CSV table of C-alpha atoms in Angstrom, one decimal:
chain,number,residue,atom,x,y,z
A,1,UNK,CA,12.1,12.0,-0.6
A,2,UNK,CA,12.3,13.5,3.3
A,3,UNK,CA,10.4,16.3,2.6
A,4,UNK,CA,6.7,16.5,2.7
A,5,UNK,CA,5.3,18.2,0.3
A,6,UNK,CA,3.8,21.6,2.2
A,7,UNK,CA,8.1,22.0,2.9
A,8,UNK,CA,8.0,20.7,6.3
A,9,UNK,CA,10.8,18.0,7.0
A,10,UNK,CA,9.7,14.6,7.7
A,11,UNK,CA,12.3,13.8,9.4
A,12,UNK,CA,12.6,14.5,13.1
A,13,UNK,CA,16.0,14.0,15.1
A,14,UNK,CA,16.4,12.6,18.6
A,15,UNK,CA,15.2,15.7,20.6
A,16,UNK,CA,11.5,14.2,20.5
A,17,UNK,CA,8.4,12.9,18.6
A,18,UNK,CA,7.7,14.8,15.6
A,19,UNK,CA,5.5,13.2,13.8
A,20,UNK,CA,5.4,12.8,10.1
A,21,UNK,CA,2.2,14.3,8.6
A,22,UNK,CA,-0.8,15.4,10.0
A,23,UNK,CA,-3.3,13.5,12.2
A,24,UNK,CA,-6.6,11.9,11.0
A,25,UNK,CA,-9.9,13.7,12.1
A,26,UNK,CA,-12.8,11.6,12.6
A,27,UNK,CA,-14.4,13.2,10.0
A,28,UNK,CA,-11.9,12.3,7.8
A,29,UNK,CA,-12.1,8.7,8.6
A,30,UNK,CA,-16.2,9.3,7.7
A,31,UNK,CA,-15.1,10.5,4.2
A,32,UNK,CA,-12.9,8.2,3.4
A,33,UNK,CA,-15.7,4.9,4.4
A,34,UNK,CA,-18.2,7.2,2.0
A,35,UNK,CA,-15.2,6.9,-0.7
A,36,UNK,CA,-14.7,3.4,-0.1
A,37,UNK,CA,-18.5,2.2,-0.6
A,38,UNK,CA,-18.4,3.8,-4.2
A,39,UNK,CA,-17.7,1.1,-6.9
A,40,UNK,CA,-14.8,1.4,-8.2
A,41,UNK,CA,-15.8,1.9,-12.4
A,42,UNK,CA,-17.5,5.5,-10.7
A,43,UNK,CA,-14.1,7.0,-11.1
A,44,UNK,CA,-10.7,5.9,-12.2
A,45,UNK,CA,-8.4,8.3,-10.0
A,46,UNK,CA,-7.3,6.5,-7.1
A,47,UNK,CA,-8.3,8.3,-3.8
A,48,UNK,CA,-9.8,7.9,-0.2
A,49,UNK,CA,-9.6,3.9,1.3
A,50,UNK,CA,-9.2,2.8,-2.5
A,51,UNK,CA,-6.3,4.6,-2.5
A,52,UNK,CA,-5.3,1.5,-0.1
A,53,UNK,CA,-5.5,-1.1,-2.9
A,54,UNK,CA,-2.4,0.1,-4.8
A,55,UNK,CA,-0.2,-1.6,-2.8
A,56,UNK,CA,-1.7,-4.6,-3.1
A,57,UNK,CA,-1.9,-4.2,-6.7
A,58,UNK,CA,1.3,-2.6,-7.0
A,59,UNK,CA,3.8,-2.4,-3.8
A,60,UNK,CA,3.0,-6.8,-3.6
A,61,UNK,CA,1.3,-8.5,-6.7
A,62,UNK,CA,3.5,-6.2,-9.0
A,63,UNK,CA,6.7,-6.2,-7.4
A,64,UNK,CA,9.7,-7.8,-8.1
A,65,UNK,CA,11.9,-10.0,-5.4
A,66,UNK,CA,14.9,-11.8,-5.9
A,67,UNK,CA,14.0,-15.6,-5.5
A,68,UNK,CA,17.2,-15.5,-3.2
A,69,UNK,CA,15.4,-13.3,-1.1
A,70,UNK,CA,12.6,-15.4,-0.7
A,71,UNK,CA,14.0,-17.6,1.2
A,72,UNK,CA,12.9,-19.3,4.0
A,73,UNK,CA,15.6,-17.9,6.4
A,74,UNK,CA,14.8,-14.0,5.3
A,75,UNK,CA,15.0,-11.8,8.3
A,76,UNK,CA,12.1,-10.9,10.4
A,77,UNK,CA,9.4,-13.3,8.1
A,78,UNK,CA,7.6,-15.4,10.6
A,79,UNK,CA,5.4,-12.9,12.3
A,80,UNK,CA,3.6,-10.1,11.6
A,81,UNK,CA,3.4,-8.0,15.1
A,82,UNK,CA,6.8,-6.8,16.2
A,83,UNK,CA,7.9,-5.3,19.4
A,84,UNK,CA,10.5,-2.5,18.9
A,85,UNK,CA,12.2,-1.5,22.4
A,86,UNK,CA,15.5,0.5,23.4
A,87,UNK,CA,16.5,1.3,26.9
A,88,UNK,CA,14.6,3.5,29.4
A,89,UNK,CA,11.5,3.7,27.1
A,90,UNK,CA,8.3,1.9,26.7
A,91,UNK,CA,7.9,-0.3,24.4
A,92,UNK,CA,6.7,0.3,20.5
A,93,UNK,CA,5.1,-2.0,17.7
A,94,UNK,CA,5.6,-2.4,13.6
A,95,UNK,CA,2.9,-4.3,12.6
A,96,UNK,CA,2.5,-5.5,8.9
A,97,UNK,CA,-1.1,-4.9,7.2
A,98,UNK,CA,-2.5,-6.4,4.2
A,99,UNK,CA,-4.6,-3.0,2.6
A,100,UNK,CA,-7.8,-5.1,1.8
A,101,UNK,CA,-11.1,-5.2,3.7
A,102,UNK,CA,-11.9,-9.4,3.8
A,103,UNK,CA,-12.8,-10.2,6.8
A,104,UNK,CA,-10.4,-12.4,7.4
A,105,UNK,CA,-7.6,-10.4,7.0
A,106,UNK,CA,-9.5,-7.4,8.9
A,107,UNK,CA,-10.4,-9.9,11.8
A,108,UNK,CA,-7.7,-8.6,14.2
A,109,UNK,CA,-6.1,-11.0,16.3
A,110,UNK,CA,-5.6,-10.5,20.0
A,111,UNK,CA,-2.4,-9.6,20.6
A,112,UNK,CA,-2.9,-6.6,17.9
A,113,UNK,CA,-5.6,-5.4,19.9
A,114,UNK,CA,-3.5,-5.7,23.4
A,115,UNK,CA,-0.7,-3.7,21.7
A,116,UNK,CA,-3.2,-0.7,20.2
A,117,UNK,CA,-4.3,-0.7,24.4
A,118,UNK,CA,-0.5,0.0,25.2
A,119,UNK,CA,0.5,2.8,22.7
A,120,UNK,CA,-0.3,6.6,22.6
A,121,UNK,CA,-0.4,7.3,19.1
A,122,UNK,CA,-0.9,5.0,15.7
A,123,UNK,CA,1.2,5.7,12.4
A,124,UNK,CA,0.1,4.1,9.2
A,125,UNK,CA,1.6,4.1,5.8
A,126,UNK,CA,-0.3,6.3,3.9
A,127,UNK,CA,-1.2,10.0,5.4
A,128,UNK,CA,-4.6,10.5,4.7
A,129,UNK,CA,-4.9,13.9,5.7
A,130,UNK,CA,-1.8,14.9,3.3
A,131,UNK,CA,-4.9,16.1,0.5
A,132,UNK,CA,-5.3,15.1,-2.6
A,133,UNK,CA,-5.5,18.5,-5.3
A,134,UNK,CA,-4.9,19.7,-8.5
A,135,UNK,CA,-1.3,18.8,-8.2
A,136,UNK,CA,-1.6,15.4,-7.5
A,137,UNK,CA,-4.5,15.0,-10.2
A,138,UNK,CA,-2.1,16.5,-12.7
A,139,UNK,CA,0.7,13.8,-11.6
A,140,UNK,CA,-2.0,11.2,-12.8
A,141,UNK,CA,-2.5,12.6,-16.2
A,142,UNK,CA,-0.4,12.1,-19.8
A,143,UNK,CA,1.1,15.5,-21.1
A,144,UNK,CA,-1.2,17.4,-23.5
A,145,UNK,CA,-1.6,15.6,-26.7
A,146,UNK,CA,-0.6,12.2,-25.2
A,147,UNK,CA,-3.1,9.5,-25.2
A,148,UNK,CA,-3.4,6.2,-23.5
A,149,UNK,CA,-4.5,4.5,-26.8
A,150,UNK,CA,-1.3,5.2,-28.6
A,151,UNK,CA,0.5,3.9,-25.6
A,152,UNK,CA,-1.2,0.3,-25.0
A,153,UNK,CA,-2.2,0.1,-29.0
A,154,UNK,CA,-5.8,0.5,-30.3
A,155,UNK,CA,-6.7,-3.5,-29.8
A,156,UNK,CA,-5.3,-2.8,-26.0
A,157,UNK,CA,-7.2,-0.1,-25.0
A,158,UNK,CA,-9.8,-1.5,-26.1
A,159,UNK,CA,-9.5,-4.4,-23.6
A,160,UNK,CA,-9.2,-1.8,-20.9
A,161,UNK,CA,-12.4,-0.6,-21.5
A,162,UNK,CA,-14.1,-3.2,-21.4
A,163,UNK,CA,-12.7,-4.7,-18.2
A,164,UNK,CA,-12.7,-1.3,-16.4
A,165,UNK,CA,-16.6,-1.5,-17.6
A,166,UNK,CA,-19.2,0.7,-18.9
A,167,UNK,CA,-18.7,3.8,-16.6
A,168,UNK,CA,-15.5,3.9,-17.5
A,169,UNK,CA,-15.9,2.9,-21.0
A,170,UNK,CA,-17.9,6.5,-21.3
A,171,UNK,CA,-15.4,8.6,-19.3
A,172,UNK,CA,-13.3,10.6,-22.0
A,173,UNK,CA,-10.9,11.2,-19.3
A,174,UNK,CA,-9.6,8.0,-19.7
A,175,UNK,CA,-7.7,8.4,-22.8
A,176,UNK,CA,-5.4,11.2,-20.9
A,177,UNK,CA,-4.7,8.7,-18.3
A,178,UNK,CA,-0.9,7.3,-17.3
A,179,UNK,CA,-0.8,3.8,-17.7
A,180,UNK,CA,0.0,3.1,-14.4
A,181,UNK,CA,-3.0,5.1,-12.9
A,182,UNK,CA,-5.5,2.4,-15.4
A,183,UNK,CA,-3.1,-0.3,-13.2
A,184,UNK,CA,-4.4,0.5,-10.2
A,185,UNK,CA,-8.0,0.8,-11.8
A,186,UNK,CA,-7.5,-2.4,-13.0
A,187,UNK,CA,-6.6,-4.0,-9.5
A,188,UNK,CA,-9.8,-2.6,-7.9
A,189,UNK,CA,-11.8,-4.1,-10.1
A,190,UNK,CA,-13.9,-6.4,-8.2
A,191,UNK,CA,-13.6,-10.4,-8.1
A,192,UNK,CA,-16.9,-11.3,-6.5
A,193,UNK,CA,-19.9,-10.7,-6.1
A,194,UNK,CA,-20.9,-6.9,-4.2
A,195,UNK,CA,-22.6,-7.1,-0.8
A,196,UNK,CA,-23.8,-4.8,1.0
A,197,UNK,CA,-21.3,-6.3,4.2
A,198,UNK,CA,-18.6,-6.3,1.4
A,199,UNK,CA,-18.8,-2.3,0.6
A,200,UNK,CA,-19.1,-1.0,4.4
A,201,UNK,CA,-16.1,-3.0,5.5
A,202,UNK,CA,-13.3,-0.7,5.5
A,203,UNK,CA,-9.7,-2.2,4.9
A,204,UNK,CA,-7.1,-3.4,7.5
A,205,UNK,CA,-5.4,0.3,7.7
A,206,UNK,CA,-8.7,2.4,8.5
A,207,UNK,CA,-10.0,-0.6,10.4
A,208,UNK,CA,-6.9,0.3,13.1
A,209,UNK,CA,-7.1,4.2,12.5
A,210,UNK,CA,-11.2,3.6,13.4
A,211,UNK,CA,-10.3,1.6,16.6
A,212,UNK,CA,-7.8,4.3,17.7
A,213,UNK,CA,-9.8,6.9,17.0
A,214,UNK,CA,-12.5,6.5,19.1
A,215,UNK,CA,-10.2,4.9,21.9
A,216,UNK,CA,-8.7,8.7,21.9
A,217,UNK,CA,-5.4,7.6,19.7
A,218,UNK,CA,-3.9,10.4,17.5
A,219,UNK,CA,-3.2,8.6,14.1
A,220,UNK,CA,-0.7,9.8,11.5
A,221,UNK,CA,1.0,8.8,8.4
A,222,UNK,CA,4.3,8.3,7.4
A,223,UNK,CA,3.9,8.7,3.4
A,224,UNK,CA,1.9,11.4,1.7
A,225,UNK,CA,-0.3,11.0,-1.1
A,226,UNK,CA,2.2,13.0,-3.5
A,227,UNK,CA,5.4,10.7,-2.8
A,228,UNK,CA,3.1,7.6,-3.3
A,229,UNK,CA,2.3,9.2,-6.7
A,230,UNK,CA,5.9,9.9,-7.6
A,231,UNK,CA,6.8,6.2,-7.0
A,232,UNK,CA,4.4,4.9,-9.2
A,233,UNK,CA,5.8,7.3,-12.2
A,234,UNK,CA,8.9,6.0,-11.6
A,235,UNK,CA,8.2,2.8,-13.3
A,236,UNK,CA,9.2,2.5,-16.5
A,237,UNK,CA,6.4,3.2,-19.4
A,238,UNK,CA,7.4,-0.6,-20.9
A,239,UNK,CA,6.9,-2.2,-17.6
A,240,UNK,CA,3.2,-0.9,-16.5
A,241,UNK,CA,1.9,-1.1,-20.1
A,242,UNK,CA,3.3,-5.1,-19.6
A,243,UNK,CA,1.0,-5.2,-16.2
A,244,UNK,CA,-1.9,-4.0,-17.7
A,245,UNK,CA,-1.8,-6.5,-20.1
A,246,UNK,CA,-1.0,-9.7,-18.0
A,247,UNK,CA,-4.3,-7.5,-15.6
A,248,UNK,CA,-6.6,-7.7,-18.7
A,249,UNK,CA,-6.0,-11.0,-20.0
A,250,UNK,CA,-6.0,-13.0,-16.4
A,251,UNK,CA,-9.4,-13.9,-16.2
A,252,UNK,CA,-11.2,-13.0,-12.7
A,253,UNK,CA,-11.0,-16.9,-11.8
A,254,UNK,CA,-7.0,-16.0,-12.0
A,255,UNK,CA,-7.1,-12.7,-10.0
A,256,UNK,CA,-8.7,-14.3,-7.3
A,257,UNK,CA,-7.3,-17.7,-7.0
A,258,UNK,CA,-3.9,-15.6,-6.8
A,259,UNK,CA,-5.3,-12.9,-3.8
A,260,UNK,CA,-6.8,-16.1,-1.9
A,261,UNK,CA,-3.8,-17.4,-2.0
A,262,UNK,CA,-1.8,-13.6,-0.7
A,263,UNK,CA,-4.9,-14.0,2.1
A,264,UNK,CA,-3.6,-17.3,3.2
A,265,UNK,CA,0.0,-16.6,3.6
A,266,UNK,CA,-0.7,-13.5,5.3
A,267,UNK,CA,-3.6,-14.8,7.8
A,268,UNK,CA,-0.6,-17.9,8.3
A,269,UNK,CA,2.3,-15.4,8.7
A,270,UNK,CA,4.2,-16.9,6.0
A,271,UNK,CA,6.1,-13.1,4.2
A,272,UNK,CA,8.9,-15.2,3.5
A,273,UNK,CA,5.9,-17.5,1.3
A,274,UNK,CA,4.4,-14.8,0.5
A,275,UNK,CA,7.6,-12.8,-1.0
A,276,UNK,CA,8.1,-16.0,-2.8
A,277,UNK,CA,4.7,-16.0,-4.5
A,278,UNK,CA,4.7,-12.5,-5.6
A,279,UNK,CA,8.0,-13.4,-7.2
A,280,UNK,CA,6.5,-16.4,-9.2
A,281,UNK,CA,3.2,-14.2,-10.1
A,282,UNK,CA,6.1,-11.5,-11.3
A,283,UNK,CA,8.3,-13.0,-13.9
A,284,UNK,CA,8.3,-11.6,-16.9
A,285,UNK,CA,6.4,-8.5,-16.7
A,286,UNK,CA,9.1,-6.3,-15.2
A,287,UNK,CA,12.3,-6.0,-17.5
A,288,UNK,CA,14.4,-4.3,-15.0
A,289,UNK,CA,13.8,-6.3,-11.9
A,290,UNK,CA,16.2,-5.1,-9.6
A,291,UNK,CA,15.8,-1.5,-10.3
A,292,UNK,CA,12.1,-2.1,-9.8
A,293,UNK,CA,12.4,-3.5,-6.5
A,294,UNK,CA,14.8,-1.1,-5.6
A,295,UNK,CA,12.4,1.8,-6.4
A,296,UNK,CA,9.4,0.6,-5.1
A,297,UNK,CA,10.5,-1.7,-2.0
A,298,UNK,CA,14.6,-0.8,-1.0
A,299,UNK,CA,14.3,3.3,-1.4
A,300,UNK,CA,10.5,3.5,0.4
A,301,UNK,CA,12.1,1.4,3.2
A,302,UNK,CA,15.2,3.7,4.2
A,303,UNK,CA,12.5,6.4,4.3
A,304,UNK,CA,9.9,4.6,6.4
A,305,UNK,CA,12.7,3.2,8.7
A,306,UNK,CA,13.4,7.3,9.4
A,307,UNK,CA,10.3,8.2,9.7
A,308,UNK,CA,9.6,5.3,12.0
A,309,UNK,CA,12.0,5.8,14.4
A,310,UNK,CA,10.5,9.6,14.7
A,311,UNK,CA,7.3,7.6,16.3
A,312,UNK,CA,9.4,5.3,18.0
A,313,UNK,CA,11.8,7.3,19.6
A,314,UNK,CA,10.1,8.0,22.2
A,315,UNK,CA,8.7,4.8,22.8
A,316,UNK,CA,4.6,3.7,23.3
A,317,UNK,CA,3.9,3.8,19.7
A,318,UNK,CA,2.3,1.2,16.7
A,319,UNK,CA,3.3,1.8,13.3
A,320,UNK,CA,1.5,-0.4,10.5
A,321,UNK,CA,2.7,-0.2,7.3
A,322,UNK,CA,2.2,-3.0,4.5
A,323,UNK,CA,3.6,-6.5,5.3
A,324,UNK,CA,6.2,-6.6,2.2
A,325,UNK,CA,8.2,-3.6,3.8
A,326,UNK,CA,8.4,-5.8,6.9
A,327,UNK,CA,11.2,-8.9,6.3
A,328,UNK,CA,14.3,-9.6,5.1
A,329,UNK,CA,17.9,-7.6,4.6
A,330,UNK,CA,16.7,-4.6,3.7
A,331,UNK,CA,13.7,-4.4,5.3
A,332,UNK,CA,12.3,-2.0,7.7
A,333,UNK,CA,12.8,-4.4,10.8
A,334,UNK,CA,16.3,-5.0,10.0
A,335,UNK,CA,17.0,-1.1,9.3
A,336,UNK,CA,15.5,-0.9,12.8
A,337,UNK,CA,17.5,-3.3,14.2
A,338,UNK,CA,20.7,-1.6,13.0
A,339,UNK,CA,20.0,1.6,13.8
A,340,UNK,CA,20.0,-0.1,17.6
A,341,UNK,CA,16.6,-1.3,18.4
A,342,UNK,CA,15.8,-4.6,20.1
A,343,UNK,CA,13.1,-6.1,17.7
A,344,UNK,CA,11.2,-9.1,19.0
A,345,UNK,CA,8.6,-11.5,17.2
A,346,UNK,CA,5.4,-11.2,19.1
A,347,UNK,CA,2.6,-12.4,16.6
């Protein structure tokens, strides 16, 4: 979809900037870290910096690549910081994130920093001053007189609850979720120990919007809250109650052997590993692979390549979206690249 969600169209033409959604207050960004630091089993409904975690537990754990596509000569899948130029204007950046808050992924490296000096405004994925209402909250929730038990199955729920944990356990609410809403519950659980360091670290995406923030730097996002919402509903009931049941039998070891390992070819640079390992953690739990990849990956790319280029038109600009949009054919580098821009491995 083009069209944010107040009617506005997202997409601006050559005649200038025009930025996607609205800007993030510093206020906003105070919210959100308040949001962050509550654990998670205080409420299932995904929102503020948690919000974040669906991608990882979704948009790159959960979605399906071709193994062909995994290989090692994919487009655009030895870097993570890109330069995006075309004539007579400065210079912008794409620069794939990893939505978690260790530190070694939020450590950021030199040449990030150096390029958030040289740009006039930052764009990242998710727009988090789009809101997040009634109408979103109702997207989340079965219709009347659907529940989530006769979904998954008695002996399934069950399971649910009991990972999720006791909070959740007690939250009627629960029953008259969508099964992919529990998902994303399920992927922020937690797979270590809590530490105090641990819950005020904010996640790679707010981590840049903090930085540019108090350096002066507008930021603004290129998907709403809503749209996010609408992919996820997309996904075929048979698929996500699959997911939730490979999420609630892996045991924690599992989970996090498998996220240390995401860590390690992201910190290394490796998408075209990391595309390859998502694939392998993948089979079997989505039925209809291709058209799952092509909802969640192939039809957000076309729109974040347009909405891009309304930030990069002009030149001087960062956009950091998550690292799987980045490589390959139909990525957004190589929709860049075709729609005329010179894109160039930095980092």
């Amino acid at each position: 979809p083009d069209v944010i969600n107040d009617g506005r169209q997202s997409d601006g033409g050559p005649q200038g900037r025009h930025h996607p959604t609205r800007s993030v207050s510093g206020g906003d960004i105070m919210s959100i870290r308040s949001i962050w630091r509550r654990h998670p089993a205080k409420g299932l409904a995904p929102n503020g910096a948690r919000w974040l975690g669906t991608l990882l537990a979704i948009a790159l754990c959960g979605l399906a690549f071709s193994p062909a596509a995994a290989a090692e000569a994919m487009p655009y899948s030895n870097a993570l910081l890109w330069k995006i130029e075309a004539p007579g204007r400065a210079p912008s950046y794409v620069f794939g994130t990893m939505h978690v808050s260790d530190k070694r992924v939020t450590t950021i490296p030199k040449p990030v920093q150096d390029a958030l000096d040289e740009v006039s405004d930052l764009s990242l994925e998710l727009d988090f001053g789009s809101g997040f209402g009634d109408y979103e909250a109702r997207l989340m929730h079965l219709p009347k007189k659907q529940k989530l038990s006769d979904i998954l199955g008695d002996k399934l729920f069950a399971k649910v609850r009991k990972r999720l944990g006791t909070n959740a356990a007690k939250n009627k609410n629960l029953e008259h979720l969508k099964p992919w809403v529990v998902l994303l519950a399920l992927g922020q659980r937690p797979l270590g120990p809590e530490t105090p360091e641990a819950e005020r670290r904010l996640p790679l995406d707010l981590k840049l919007a903090s930085i540019a923030l108090k350096r002066g730097i507008p930021v603004f996002g290129i998907e709403t809250y809503t749209e996010q919402l609408n992919v996820f509903d997309k996904v075929p009931e048979s698929d996500q109650v699959r997911m939730i049941r490979e999420a609630v039998d892996a045991s924690k070891r599992d989970a996090k052997r498998e996220l240390e390992q995401m860590i390690h070819l992201y910190v290394a640079r490796d998408l075209a590993g990391l595309v390859a390992y998502a694939h392998r953690l993948d089979q079997g739990n989505i039925a209809d692979q291709a058209t799952f990849e092509k909802r969640m990956i192939d039809e957000r790319n076309r729109v974040l390549a347009r909405r891009a280029e309304n930030v990069l038109i002009d030149g001087g600009a960062l956009s950091a979206v998550g690292a799987a949009h980045l490589p390959g054919e139909k990525g957004l580098l190589n929709l860049l690249a075709k729609r005329g821009y010179k894109v160039e491995r930095v980092y």
